[in-house]
């Protein structure tokens, strides 16, 4: 957002900020217009003409005021609204014109502009899905501009989650998209639909696994297939334990493979396994992504050893916005751990931090099952117990996993086997 602010400032002043003279010019202009003295050295650092430091609130507010806003916060809020309105209007015009060439050309031009490209693509693809124009979607995801390497992980999550909800609703099976490597990276691998492993998502995994996609896609689909087996109380056939130490795979995929290693062998030495795993990835500044799947897996199999290890190991620091959902799952795991170990004050503290609405969309229905189990056992009011029990049965019926049965609900907190 700071880069967008800098661009707008350059628009107003009528030139690019490329040297010391430009910085002095802008400094004087800001002083004249808003009466705030921002030194040219501060502007040099802001525009990467000197070693960069994080701009403070006073500088950002002054720049926002210079282009007509009350402060930087108002600029960010207004920019989001205006940007979405412009993108939506442009998309409607393109789709109304039904000119495929114009749509593809516009995508390339917007990629090279200052507009929010990820948001534009998300809105466009959603509209094309509504129109069931899968052929054009396939062509769009083959464009160089849509190469998944061009997006940050946060942008990929935004694209994947927004488009994934449409896919879940339509439950389509267009073979072109399932064979489109870029579509798989941008959508399928980011919207991991745990509510549909016995439905379209699992069917896609079977198909994709048989195709000649790159290694990470095949490994991902294999992991999905094996998790589905576990949830259906079938034997896991997982033999890729060494990949949990890979420095080439996505950290969350590493955590998914680690979870499968544990699900396959519930008698494994947890402290030794997790110790080796975290030592292998110890050079990473943030181990949150490498832990993500363990939060739900430990609840799924009621393994307090995993929970205890993670609570002791993790210094939960959020570096990226998407990790808020990771922290939310961590809070839920902590709440379960402290209930299982009868530490009521800690249990209450962490469950008050957990928010079901902050779960990632693709995990929400799955995690809701855990939340209903906790809620059922956390009340002594019979009417409430009946309500939570009914909601649990409805939720697990939709998921259709044999693992979630009545016994799992009724006896979850009665005994601890790990």
Short mmCIF file of C-alpha atoms in Angstrom, two decimals:
data_model
loop_
_atom_site.label_atom_id
_atom_site.label_comp_id
_atom_site.label_asym_id
_atom_site.label_seq_id
_atom_site.Cartn_x
_atom_site.Cartn_y
_atom_site.Cartn_z
CA UNK A 1 0.00 0.00 0.00
CA UNK A 2 2.95 2.32 0.64
CA UNK A 3 4.08 1.81 -2.96
CA UNK A 4 0.61 2.83 -4.17
CA UNK A 5 0.80 5.96 -2.01
CA UNK A 6 4.21 6.83 -3.48
CA UNK A 7 2.83 6.38 -6.99
CA UNK A 8 -0.10 8.70 -6.26
CA UNK A 9 2.28 11.32 -4.84
CA UNK A 10 4.35 11.19 -8.04
CA UNK A 11 1.16 11.57 -10.07
CA UNK A 12 0.27 14.73 -8.17
CA UNK A 13 3.69 16.31 -8.36
CA UNK A 14 3.96 15.46 -12.06
CA UNK A 15 7.30 13.62 -12.13
CA UNK A 16 9.07 10.51 -10.96
CA UNK A 17 11.19 10.86 -7.82
CA UNK A 18 14.58 9.76 -9.10
CA UNK A 19 17.19 12.08 -7.60
CA UNK A 20 17.99 14.44 -4.74
CA UNK A 21 16.50 17.43 -6.55
CA UNK A 22 13.16 15.63 -6.95
CA UNK A 23 13.21 14.81 -3.23
CA UNK A 24 13.82 18.45 -2.32
CA UNK A 25 11.04 19.52 -4.68
CA UNK A 26 8.59 17.14 -3.05
CA UNK A 27 9.71 18.16 0.44
CA UNK A 28 9.00 21.81 -0.38
CA UNK A 29 5.65 20.94 -1.99
CA UNK A 30 4.48 19.01 1.07
CA UNK A 31 5.48 21.88 3.32
CA UNK A 32 3.56 24.36 1.13
CA UNK A 33 0.43 22.24 0.78
CA UNK A 34 -0.03 20.66 4.23
CA UNK A 35 2.43 22.59 6.40
CA UNK A 36 4.42 19.53 7.44
CA UNK A 37 8.18 19.52 7.15
CA UNK A 38 9.41 16.18 5.75
CA UNK A 39 13.14 16.27 5.07
CA UNK A 40 14.42 15.41 1.63
CA UNK A 41 16.55 12.65 3.23
CA UNK A 42 13.40 10.99 4.54
CA UNK A 43 11.95 11.12 1.02
CA UNK A 44 15.21 9.74 -0.43
CA UNK A 45 14.92 6.73 1.85
CA UNK A 46 11.23 6.29 1.05
CA UNK A 47 11.91 6.23 -2.71
CA UNK A 48 14.93 3.91 -2.39
CA UNK A 49 17.47 6.60 -3.26
CA UNK A 50 19.21 5.98 0.07
CA UNK A 51 19.30 2.97 2.44
CA UNK A 52 15.66 2.27 3.16
CA UNK A 53 14.05 2.39 6.60
CA UNK A 54 10.44 1.85 7.55
CA UNK A 55 8.56 5.18 7.19
CA UNK A 56 6.93 6.42 10.37
CA UNK A 57 3.28 7.42 10.82
CA UNK A 58 4.04 11.15 10.54
CA UNK A 59 5.63 10.71 7.09
CA UNK A 60 2.83 8.49 5.77
CA UNK A 61 0.14 10.84 7.10
CA UNK A 62 1.86 13.83 5.45
CA UNK A 63 2.05 12.10 2.08
CA UNK A 64 -1.62 11.05 2.33
CA UNK A 65 -2.62 14.61 3.25
CA UNK A 66 -0.60 15.89 0.28
CA UNK A 67 -2.86 13.96 -2.12
CA UNK A 68 -6.05 14.98 -0.36
CA UNK A 69 -6.67 12.50 2.45
CA UNK A 70 -7.08 13.10 6.16
CA UNK A 71 -4.34 10.60 7.01
CA UNK A 72 -2.72 7.37 5.82
CA UNK A 73 -5.43 5.15 7.33
CA UNK A 74 -8.13 6.95 5.35
CA UNK A 75 -6.04 6.57 2.19
CA UNK A 76 -5.73 2.79 2.63
CA UNK A 77 -9.44 2.37 3.32
CA UNK A 78 -10.49 4.58 0.41
CA UNK A 79 -8.00 3.04 -1.97
CA UNK A 80 -9.39 -0.44 -1.34
CA UNK A 81 -12.96 0.69 -2.00
CA UNK A 82 -12.15 2.75 -5.10
CA UNK A 83 -9.84 0.06 -6.46
CA UNK A 84 -12.50 -2.63 -6.19
CA UNK A 85 -15.12 -0.37 -7.78
CA UNK A 86 -12.84 0.38 -10.73
CA UNK A 87 -11.91 -3.27 -11.16
CA UNK A 88 -15.52 -4.43 -10.97
CA UNK A 89 -16.67 -1.83 -13.50
CA UNK A 90 -13.87 -2.77 -15.88
CA UNK A 91 -14.64 -6.48 -15.57
CA UNK A 92 -18.35 -6.05 -16.25
CA UNK A 93 -17.55 -4.06 -19.39
CA UNK A 94 -15.13 -6.71 -20.62
CA UNK A 95 -17.50 -9.60 -20.04
CA UNK A 96 -20.42 -7.68 -21.55
CA UNK A 97 -18.38 -7.03 -24.70
CA UNK A 98 -17.60 -10.77 -24.86
CA UNK A 99 -14.33 -10.02 -26.63
CA UNK A 100 -11.86 -12.71 -25.62
CA UNK A 101 -8.89 -10.98 -27.21
CA UNK A 102 -9.68 -7.74 -25.39
CA UNK A 103 -9.96 -9.56 -22.07
CA UNK A 104 -6.58 -11.25 -22.50
CA UNK A 105 -4.95 -8.00 -23.61
CA UNK A 106 -6.43 -6.10 -20.67
CA UNK A 107 -5.06 -8.68 -18.24
CA UNK A 108 -1.54 -8.16 -19.58
CA UNK A 109 -1.87 -4.37 -19.42
CA UNK A 110 -3.19 -4.36 -15.85
CA UNK A 111 -0.37 -6.66 -14.78
CA UNK A 112 2.06 -3.89 -15.80
CA UNK A 113 0.07 -1.11 -14.13
CA UNK A 114 -0.26 0.06 -10.53
CA UNK A 115 -3.65 -1.60 -10.06
CA UNK A 116 -4.16 -4.48 -7.63
CA UNK A 117 -3.68 -7.30 -10.13
CA UNK A 118 -4.57 -10.15 -7.76
CA UNK A 119 -7.89 -8.51 -6.87
CA UNK A 120 -8.67 -7.83 -10.53
CA UNK A 121 -7.96 -11.44 -11.52
CA UNK A 122 -10.03 -12.78 -8.64
CA UNK A 123 -13.08 -10.73 -9.59
CA UNK A 124 -12.71 -11.55 -13.28
CA UNK A 125 -12.36 -15.30 -12.78
CA UNK A 126 -15.32 -15.40 -10.40
CA UNK A 127 -17.52 -13.72 -13.00
CA UNK A 128 -16.33 -16.12 -15.68
CA UNK A 129 -17.12 -19.05 -13.40
CA UNK A 130 -20.64 -17.69 -12.93
CA UNK A 131 -20.91 -17.64 -16.74
CA UNK A 132 -19.42 -21.17 -16.90
CA UNK A 133 -16.84 -19.88 -19.39
CA UNK A 134 -14.25 -22.49 -18.43
CA UNK A 135 -12.44 -22.35 -21.76
CA UNK A 136 -11.54 -18.69 -21.31
CA UNK A 137 -10.54 -19.31 -17.68
CA UNK A 138 -8.18 -22.01 -18.94
CA UNK A 139 -6.63 -19.57 -21.43
CA UNK A 140 -6.25 -16.89 -18.77
CA UNK A 141 -4.37 -19.22 -16.45
CA UNK A 142 -1.99 -20.06 -19.29
CA UNK A 143 -0.92 -16.41 -19.64
CA UNK A 144 2.58 -15.47 -18.51
CA UNK A 145 1.01 -12.80 -16.32
CA UNK A 146 -0.76 -15.51 -14.33
CA UNK A 147 2.32 -17.58 -13.54
CA UNK A 148 1.96 -18.42 -9.88
CA UNK A 149 5.56 -17.38 -9.20
CA UNK A 150 4.49 -13.78 -9.92
CA UNK A 151 2.26 -13.68 -6.84
CA UNK A 152 3.11 -13.51 -3.18
CA UNK A 153 1.81 -16.37 -1.04
CA UNK A 154 -0.75 -14.02 0.52
CA UNK A 155 -2.00 -13.08 -2.97
CA UNK A 156 -2.23 -16.76 -3.93
CA UNK A 157 -4.28 -17.47 -0.83
CA UNK A 158 -6.62 -14.60 -1.68
CA UNK A 159 -7.07 -15.83 -5.25
CA UNK A 160 -7.42 -19.46 -4.24
CA UNK A 161 -9.89 -18.94 -1.40
CA UNK A 162 -12.15 -16.57 -3.34
CA UNK A 163 -12.25 -18.74 -6.45
CA UNK A 164 -12.33 -21.97 -4.46
CA UNK A 165 -15.66 -21.05 -2.89
CA UNK A 166 -17.18 -20.76 -6.36
CA UNK A 167 -15.75 -24.14 -7.36
CA UNK A 168 -17.11 -25.77 -4.21
CA UNK A 169 -20.56 -24.41 -5.01
CA UNK A 170 -20.56 -25.37 -8.70
CA UNK A 171 -18.76 -28.73 -8.25
CA UNK A 172 -17.78 -28.65 -11.90
CA UNK A 173 -15.26 -31.06 -13.47
CA UNK A 174 -13.80 -29.33 -16.53
CA UNK A 175 -10.80 -31.40 -17.56
CA UNK A 176 -8.97 -28.41 -19.05
CA UNK A 177 -8.67 -26.63 -15.74
CA UNK A 178 -7.74 -29.77 -13.84
CA UNK A 179 -4.86 -30.22 -16.30
CA UNK A 180 -3.81 -26.55 -16.14
CA UNK A 181 -0.68 -26.46 -13.96
CA UNK A 182 -0.99 -22.78 -13.18
CA UNK A 183 -4.64 -23.11 -12.17
CA UNK A 184 -3.67 -25.95 -9.86
CA UNK A 185 -1.00 -23.86 -8.15
CA UNK A 186 -3.15 -20.73 -7.89
CA UNK A 187 -6.40 -22.39 -6.81
CA UNK A 188 -6.33 -26.13 -6.10
CA UNK A 189 -3.21 -26.12 -3.93
CA UNK A 190 -4.26 -23.02 -1.97
CA UNK A 191 -7.97 -23.78 -1.41
CA UNK A 192 -7.49 -27.13 0.33
CA UNK A 193 -11.13 -28.14 0.67
CA UNK A 194 -11.22 -30.43 3.70
CA UNK A 195 -15.00 -30.53 3.50
CA UNK A 196 -14.95 -32.29 0.11
CA UNK A 197 -12.28 -34.97 0.27
CA UNK A 198 -15.00 -37.53 -0.49
CA UNK A 199 -16.42 -35.23 -3.17
CA UNK A 200 -15.05 -33.15 -6.03
CA UNK A 201 -11.78 -32.24 -4.28
CA UNK A 202 -10.82 -35.85 -3.68
CA UNK A 203 -11.87 -36.81 -7.21
CA UNK A 204 -9.61 -34.09 -8.58
CA UNK A 205 -6.75 -35.41 -6.45
CA UNK A 206 -7.16 -38.86 -8.00
CA UNK A 207 -7.15 -37.44 -11.53
CA UNK A 208 -4.30 -34.99 -10.99
CA UNK A 209 -2.12 -37.62 -9.32
CA UNK A 210 -2.27 -39.74 -12.48
CA UNK A 211 -1.16 -36.89 -14.72
CA UNK A 212 2.46 -35.89 -15.43
CA UNK A 213 2.52 -32.76 -13.31
CA UNK A 214 5.60 -31.57 -11.44
CA UNK A 215 6.73 -33.26 -8.23
CA UNK A 216 5.13 -30.91 -5.72
CA UNK A 217 1.66 -31.22 -7.26
CA UNK A 218 1.88 -35.03 -7.25
CA UNK A 219 3.15 -35.05 -3.66
CA UNK A 220 0.33 -32.72 -2.61
CA UNK A 221 -2.34 -34.89 -4.26
CA UNK A 222 -0.84 -38.02 -2.74
CA UNK A 223 -1.08 -36.41 0.70
CA UNK A 224 -4.74 -35.50 0.11
CA UNK A 225 -5.54 -39.06 -0.99
CA UNK A 226 -3.85 -40.54 2.09
CA UNK A 227 -5.58 -38.14 4.49
CA UNK A 228 -8.91 -39.10 2.94
CA UNK A 229 -8.11 -42.75 3.63
CA UNK A 230 -7.47 -42.00 7.28
CA UNK A 231 -10.72 -40.04 7.67
CA UNK A 232 -12.59 -42.94 6.05
CA UNK A 233 -10.88 -45.38 8.45
CA UNK A 234 -8.88 -47.00 5.69
CA UNK A 235 -5.24 -48.02 5.83
CA UNK A 236 -2.74 -45.27 4.98
CA UNK A 237 -0.17 -46.19 2.34
CA UNK A 238 2.31 -43.35 2.86
CA UNK A 239 6.01 -43.95 2.18
CA UNK A 240 7.51 -40.48 1.70
CA UNK A 241 8.55 -39.70 5.26
CA UNK A 242 11.93 -38.34 4.15
CA UNK A 243 10.20 -35.45 2.36
CA UNK A 244 9.25 -33.82 5.65
CA UNK A 245 12.82 -32.53 5.82
CA UNK A 246 12.78 -31.05 2.31
CA UNK A 247 13.89 -27.45 1.78
CA UNK A 248 12.25 -27.39 -1.66
CA UNK A 249 8.62 -28.05 -0.72
CA UNK A 250 6.13 -25.51 0.59
CA UNK A 251 6.40 -25.43 4.42
CA UNK A 252 2.70 -26.19 4.85
CA UNK A 253 3.04 -29.22 2.59
CA UNK A 254 5.97 -30.37 4.77
CA UNK A 255 3.68 -30.10 7.80
CA UNK A 256 1.01 -32.07 5.96
CA UNK A 257 3.47 -34.87 5.19
CA UNK A 258 4.63 -34.84 8.82
CA UNK A 259 1.01 -35.24 9.92
CA UNK A 260 0.62 -38.25 7.65
CA UNK A 261 3.76 -39.78 9.12
CA UNK A 262 2.15 -39.51 12.56
CA UNK A 263 -1.28 -40.70 11.39
CA UNK A 264 0.33 -43.78 9.84
CA UNK A 265 2.09 -44.76 13.06
CA UNK A 266 0.49 -43.53 16.28
CA UNK A 267 3.18 -45.28 18.34
CA UNK A 268 5.99 -43.18 16.87
CA UNK A 269 8.27 -41.26 19.26
CA UNK A 270 6.73 -37.79 18.93
CA UNK A 271 9.47 -35.86 20.73
CA UNK A 272 12.18 -37.46 18.61
CA UNK A 273 10.29 -37.00 15.34
CA UNK A 274 9.33 -33.39 15.99
CA UNK A 275 12.77 -32.60 17.35
CA UNK A 276 14.42 -33.85 14.15
CA UNK A 277 11.83 -32.04 12.02
CA UNK A 278 12.26 -28.65 13.64
CA UNK A 279 16.04 -28.97 13.71
CA UNK A 280 15.98 -29.60 9.96
CA UNK A 281 14.03 -26.37 9.46
CA UNK A 282 15.64 -24.40 12.28
CA UNK A 283 17.27 -21.84 9.95
CA UNK A 284 13.85 -20.52 8.99
CA UNK A 285 12.96 -17.36 10.88
CA UNK A 286 9.37 -18.43 11.43
CA UNK A 287 8.33 -22.05 12.01
CA UNK A 288 4.61 -21.26 11.96
CA UNK A 289 4.01 -22.55 8.42
CA UNK A 290 6.00 -25.72 9.16
CA UNK A 291 3.63 -26.42 12.06
CA UNK A 292 0.27 -25.54 10.53
CA UNK A 293 -1.20 -29.00 9.81
CA UNK A 294 -0.08 -30.27 13.20
CA UNK A 295 -2.54 -27.99 14.98
CA UNK A 296 -5.59 -29.80 13.57
CA UNK A 297 -3.91 -33.22 13.38
CA UNK A 298 -3.11 -33.18 17.10
CA UNK A 299 -6.76 -32.44 17.88
CA UNK A 300 -7.96 -35.04 15.37
CA UNK A 301 -6.06 -37.86 17.08
CA UNK A 302 -6.10 -36.31 20.57
CA UNK A 303 -2.33 -36.41 20.84
CA UNK A 304 -1.31 -34.25 23.79
CA UNK A 305 2.39 -34.99 23.16
CA UNK A 306 2.23 -33.08 19.87
CA UNK A 307 0.26 -30.27 21.50
CA UNK A 308 2.71 -29.98 24.39
CA UNK A 309 5.73 -29.96 22.07
CA UNK A 310 4.26 -27.19 19.88
CA UNK A 311 3.20 -25.06 22.85
CA UNK A 312 6.73 -25.26 24.25
CA UNK A 313 8.49 -24.86 20.88
CA UNK A 314 6.62 -22.12 19.09
CA UNK A 315 7.19 -18.45 19.72
CA UNK A 316 4.08 -17.51 17.80
CA UNK A 317 5.10 -14.51 15.73
CA UNK A 318 2.98 -13.41 12.79
CA UNK A 319 5.03 -12.17 9.84
CA UNK A 320 2.30 -12.25 7.20
CA UNK A 321 -1.42 -11.51 7.32
CA UNK A 322 -2.41 -15.04 6.22
CA UNK A 323 -0.79 -16.44 9.37
CA UNK A 324 -3.65 -15.04 11.44
CA UNK A 325 -5.61 -18.16 10.52
CA UNK A 326 -2.61 -20.27 11.58
CA UNK A 327 -2.58 -18.59 14.97
CA UNK A 328 -6.33 -19.12 15.27
CA UNK A 329 -5.89 -22.88 14.78
CA UNK A 330 -3.05 -22.78 17.31
CA UNK A 331 -5.39 -21.16 19.86
CA UNK A 332 -7.92 -23.96 19.34
CA UNK A 333 -5.22 -26.61 19.79
CA UNK A 334 -4.08 -24.91 23.01
CA UNK A 335 -7.65 -24.81 24.29
CA UNK A 336 -8.00 -28.56 23.68
CA UNK A 337 -4.63 -29.28 25.29
CA UNK A 338 -5.44 -27.40 28.45
CA UNK A 339 -8.87 -29.03 28.70
CA UNK A 340 -7.34 -32.48 28.20
CA UNK A 341 -4.76 -31.72 30.90
CA UNK A 342 -7.34 -30.11 33.22
CA UNK A 343 -5.81 -26.63 33.30
CA UNK A 344 -9.04 -24.69 33.36
CA UNK A 345 -7.67 -21.16 33.53
CA UNK A 346 -5.43 -21.69 30.49
CA UNK A 347 -8.22 -23.53 28.68
CA UNK A 348 -10.59 -20.60 29.13
CA UNK A 349 -7.90 -18.11 28.10
CA UNK A 350 -7.12 -19.78 24.78
CA UNK A 351 -10.67 -20.68 23.84
CA UNK A 352 -11.60 -17.03 24.32
CA UNK A 353 -8.90 -16.15 21.76
CA UNK A 354 -10.17 -18.65 19.20
CA UNK A 355 -12.66 -17.34 16.63
CA UNK A 356 -14.44 -19.76 14.29
CA UNK A 357 -14.97 -16.96 11.78
CA UNK A 358 -11.23 -16.47 11.40
CA UNK A 359 -10.68 -19.99 10.10
CA UNK A 360 -9.55 -20.29 6.51
CA UNK A 361 -12.65 -20.93 4.36
CA UNK A 362 -11.51 -24.33 3.12
CA UNK A 363 -10.93 -25.58 6.69
CA UNK A 364 -13.93 -23.99 8.39
CA UNK A 365 -16.40 -26.87 8.19
CA UNK A 366 -13.73 -29.35 9.29
CA UNK A 367 -12.67 -27.26 12.27
CA UNK A 368 -16.33 -26.61 13.15
CA UNK A 369 -16.58 -30.29 14.10
CA UNK A 370 -13.86 -29.81 16.72
CA UNK A 371 -15.48 -26.64 17.98
CA UNK A 372 -18.83 -28.43 18.41
CA UNK A 373 -17.15 -31.25 20.32
CA UNK A 374 -15.58 -28.75 22.68
CA UNK A 375 -18.85 -26.83 23.07
CA UNK A 376 -20.77 -30.05 23.78
CA UNK A 377 -18.41 -30.96 26.61
CA UNK A 378 -18.13 -27.43 27.92
CA UNK A 379 -21.76 -27.05 28.94
CA UNK A 380 -23.85 -28.74 31.62
CA UNK A 381 -27.15 -27.43 30.27
CA UNK A 382 -28.98 -30.36 28.69
CA UNK A 383 -30.80 -28.23 26.13
CA UNK A 384 -27.47 -26.82 24.93
CA UNK A 385 -25.94 -30.28 24.83
CA UNK A 386 -28.78 -31.48 22.60
CA UNK A 387 -28.29 -28.50 20.30
CA UNK A 388 -24.53 -29.03 19.96
CA UNK A 389 -25.06 -32.74 19.41
CA UNK A 390 -27.59 -32.10 16.64
CA UNK A 391 -25.26 -29.58 15.00
CA UNK A 392 -22.40 -32.07 15.24
CA UNK A 393 -24.40 -34.80 13.49
CA UNK A 394 -25.45 -32.39 10.77
CA UNK A 395 -21.86 -31.25 10.25
CA UNK A 396 -20.37 -34.74 10.09
CA UNK A 397 -23.13 -35.92 7.77
CA UNK A 398 -22.12 -33.20 5.30
CA UNK A 399 -18.45 -34.15 5.61
CA UNK A 400 -19.21 -37.87 5.33
CA UNK A 401 -16.03 -39.13 7.04
CA UNK A 402 -16.36 -42.36 9.02
CA UNK A 403 -13.85 -41.11 11.57
CA UNK A 404 -16.36 -38.57 12.90
CA UNK A 405 -18.98 -40.76 14.55
CA UNK A 406 -21.09 -40.52 17.71
CA UNK A 407 -18.39 -42.12 19.84
CA UNK A 408 -15.87 -39.49 18.76
CA UNK A 409 -18.21 -36.81 20.08
CA UNK A 410 -19.35 -38.48 23.27
CA UNK A 411 -16.02 -39.79 24.55
CA UNK A 412 -13.47 -37.30 23.25
CA UNK A 413 -12.59 -35.80 26.64
CA UNK A 414 -13.28 -38.88 28.74
CA UNK A 415 -9.88 -40.50 28.47
CA UNK A 416 -6.49 -39.70 27.02
CA UNK A 417 -4.71 -42.47 25.18
CA UNK A 418 -1.62 -40.54 24.02
#
